[in-house]
Amino acid sequence: MPDQSHALNAERTSLLDSLRRRAVADLEHCETSAALTRWTSQYLGRQDGEVNAILRGMKDIPGPERKAVGQAANELKGELEALASARRTVIVTRELAAQLARETIDVTLPGRDLPLGGLHPITRTIRDICDIFSAMGFQVIEGPEVETDYYNFQALNIPADHPARDMQDTFWVDPGQILLRTQTSPNQIRIMEQTSPPVRAVVPGKVYRNEAIDATHEAMFHQIEGLLIDEVTTMRDLRGCVERFAREIFSEQTKVRFRPSYFPFTEPSAEVDVTCIVCKGSGCRVCKQSGWVEIGGSGMVHPQVLRNVHYDPAVYRGFAFGIGVERIAMMRYGINEIRLFSQNDLRFLNQF
Ligand code: FA5
């Protein structure tokens, strides 16, 4: 038996030796972290590692030899772990150096430009219009787009059965009560209710109409309301103010024409036309060959409207106007299709 056990021992020792040689040779070929991880699991893995397989097999080894084999296997394990750890340090250092070389940042490179958005031509136009009126002493105020029938119509002298309502059919939120405003004029009432004269304000904003849409009419568009109330205010002041505005926004050569018109909340009333900026008055598509383009409505505030807000018409009078922003922008930028403003097409918008 001693001979046989000696032979078995030698066999196990040579098995461990050959395992050591193989493991060390394989380790030298590990060039990456991934390869080292595979190597570790092959030789030192808890479940399937080759060294552990030997340690697990020890229960079959007779008592006296078990200790020697166990010691030798544990030594091999420790040795391989130390070698692997040294190898890992080499690999990690090399990989980190390679990564740093790859990710070098050249801090001297100029920065990349970020694409910046621009202002929509309607926003731009509204701001320019407000600037002009601000310079004339008008306050810029905003009002609600969802309005009551009272402010949009009744307080402006347009009772429920008034034919002027046909011109401004709209989108009702609560039929007969709440609507999307058809004009910025309800702000005349809102402002006068909240302040005492003198009043000098402009109100830009969106308005809505159930409209047959074409190249010059939208269902949603923008207006700027103007209101001036004082003790001595005449139609001449209205004309001077609108003329000053038209020359500032277009050019000093621009002519303004007042055309008699009718609005229930002004008396007298006038449509405001300006000479077509595109053809300078000689006639073109934009002005439908007339040489003139209508930009808004205007007039002297109706005494009944003043009474509705408890202003005494015997003391105060004033003028109001409502200008279509899209029409102004179309003229300024030479655009003959109003729908371009709401299509959100960058090929169009990038031009401004
Ligand atoms: C009004 O809306 C009156 N509130 C204007 C007013 C204010 C008169 C104060 C008197 C005193 P009108 O419906 O004409 O009026 O519209 C005024 C301007 O808005 C028009 O001249 C036009 O430039 C513009 N506009 C009207 N309808 C449209 C539409 N569907 N699309 C684009 N612009 C429009």
Short mmCIF file of C-alpha atoms and ligand atoms in Angstrom, two decimals, residues 152 156 158 167-168 182-186 188 207-227 238 259 261-273 293-301 319-328 330 338, ligand 1:
data_model
loop_
_atom_site.label_atom_id
_atom_site.label_comp_id
_atom_site.label_asym_id
_atom_site.label_seq_id
_atom_site.Cartn_x
_atom_site.Cartn_y
_atom_site.Cartn_z
CA ASN A 152 -66.60 91.29 -26.53
CA LEU A 156 -69.20 97.66 -27.07
CA ILE A 158 -73.35 95.27 -29.89
CA MET A 167 -69.24 89.91 -39.24
CA GLN A 168 -67.52 88.35 -36.24
CA THR A 182 -63.12 88.22 -32.02
CA GLN A 183 -61.26 91.48 -31.55
CA THR A 184 -58.99 93.19 -29.03
CA SER A 185 -61.66 95.88 -28.51
CA PRO A 186 -63.10 94.30 -25.28
CA GLN A 188 -61.25 99.17 -24.19
CA VAL A 207 -58.15 87.06 -31.80
CA TYR A 208 -60.37 84.36 -33.31
CA ARG A 209 -63.05 84.31 -35.97
CA ASN A 210 -65.04 81.59 -37.70
CA GLU A 211 -63.64 82.82 -41.00
CA ALA A 212 -63.48 81.59 -44.59
CA ILE A 213 -59.68 81.23 -44.72
CA ASP A 214 -57.78 82.54 -47.74
CA ALA A 215 -54.47 84.24 -48.55
CA THR A 216 -55.35 87.28 -46.42
CA HIS A 217 -57.78 85.85 -43.83
CA GLU A 218 -57.03 83.49 -40.95
CA ALA A 219 -59.30 82.10 -38.22
CA MET A 220 -56.69 83.04 -35.63
CA PHE A 221 -54.79 86.26 -36.11
CA HIS A 222 -53.42 89.18 -34.10
CA GLN A 223 -54.61 92.70 -33.50
CA ILE A 224 -53.37 95.71 -31.58
CA GLU A 225 -56.01 97.79 -29.91
CA GLY A 226 -55.29 101.43 -29.18
CA LEU A 227 -57.29 103.62 -26.79
CA LEU A 238 -56.48 110.00 -34.12
CA ARG A 259 -62.29 105.65 -45.33
CA SER A 261 -66.91 103.11 -42.07
CA TYR A 262 -69.12 101.76 -39.33
CA PHE A 263 -68.34 100.18 -35.98
CA PRO A 264 -71.05 100.15 -33.29
CA PHE A 265 -68.54 101.30 -30.65
CA THR A 266 -67.11 104.34 -32.48
CA GLU A 267 -68.77 107.38 -34.00
CA PRO A 268 -67.59 108.55 -36.45
CA SER A 269 -65.72 105.47 -37.66
CA ALA A 270 -63.06 105.00 -40.30
CA GLU A 271 -61.09 102.22 -41.91
CA VAL A 272 -57.39 103.01 -41.97
CA ASP A 273 -55.66 102.38 -45.31
CA VAL A 293 -54.02 98.28 -48.06
CA GLU A 294 -56.41 98.31 -45.12
CA ILE A 295 -54.57 97.87 -41.83
CA GLY A 296 -57.33 98.45 -39.30
CA GLY A 297 -60.49 100.10 -38.07
CA SER A 298 -60.74 103.22 -35.95
CA GLY A 299 -62.98 106.01 -34.71
CA MET A 300 -64.03 108.26 -31.85
CA VAL A 301 -65.22 106.22 -28.87
CA PHE A 319 -60.34 107.59 -29.98
CA ALA A 320 -59.73 103.91 -30.51
CA PHE A 321 -58.20 101.82 -33.25
CA GLY A 322 -57.68 98.12 -33.96
CA ILE A 323 -54.83 97.18 -36.30
CA GLY A 324 -54.35 93.77 -37.95
CA VAL A 325 -50.78 92.63 -37.15
CA GLU A 326 -50.57 90.03 -39.93
CA ARG A 327 -51.41 92.66 -42.53
CA ILE A 328 -48.61 94.88 -41.23
CA MET A 330 -47.14 90.94 -44.75
CA ILE A 338 -51.09 84.83 -44.47
C1 FA5 B 1 -62.19 95.26 -35.77
O1 FA5 B 1 -61.86 94.15 -35.37
C2 FA5 B 1 -62.40 96.40 -34.81
N1 FA5 B 1 -62.35 95.92 -33.48
C3 FA5 B 1 -61.36 97.48 -35.06
C4 FA5 B 1 -61.64 98.74 -34.32
C5 FA5 B 1 -61.04 98.98 -33.08
C6 FA5 B 1 -62.49 99.72 -34.83
C7 FA5 B 1 -61.27 100.14 -32.40
C8 FA5 B 1 -62.75 100.87 -34.15
C9 FA5 B 1 -62.12 101.09 -32.94
P1 FA5 B 1 -62.04 94.64 -38.30
O2 FA5 B 1 -62.96 93.47 -38.22
O3 FA5 B 1 -62.11 95.46 -39.51
O4 FA5 B 1 -62.24 95.59 -37.03
O5 FA5 B 1 -60.56 94.13 -38.10
C10 FA5 B 1 -59.46 95.00 -37.94
C11 FA5 B 1 -58.26 94.54 -38.73
O6 FA5 B 1 -57.95 93.19 -38.39
C12 FA5 B 1 -58.52 94.48 -40.24
O7 FA5 B 1 -58.33 95.74 -40.83
C13 FA5 B 1 -57.48 93.50 -40.68
O8 FA5 B 1 -56.22 94.13 -40.78
C14 FA5 B 1 -57.45 92.53 -39.53
N2 FA5 B 1 -58.27 91.35 -39.81
C15 FA5 B 1 -59.62 91.23 -39.75
N3 FA5 B 1 -60.02 89.99 -40.06
C16 FA5 B 1 -58.88 89.28 -40.29
C17 FA5 B 1 -58.60 87.90 -40.63
N4 FA5 B 1 -59.56 87.00 -40.76
N5 FA5 B 1 -57.32 87.53 -40.80
C18 FA5 B 1 -56.32 88.44 -40.66
N6 FA5 B 1 -56.50 89.73 -40.34
C19 FA5 B 1 -57.77 90.16 -40.16
#
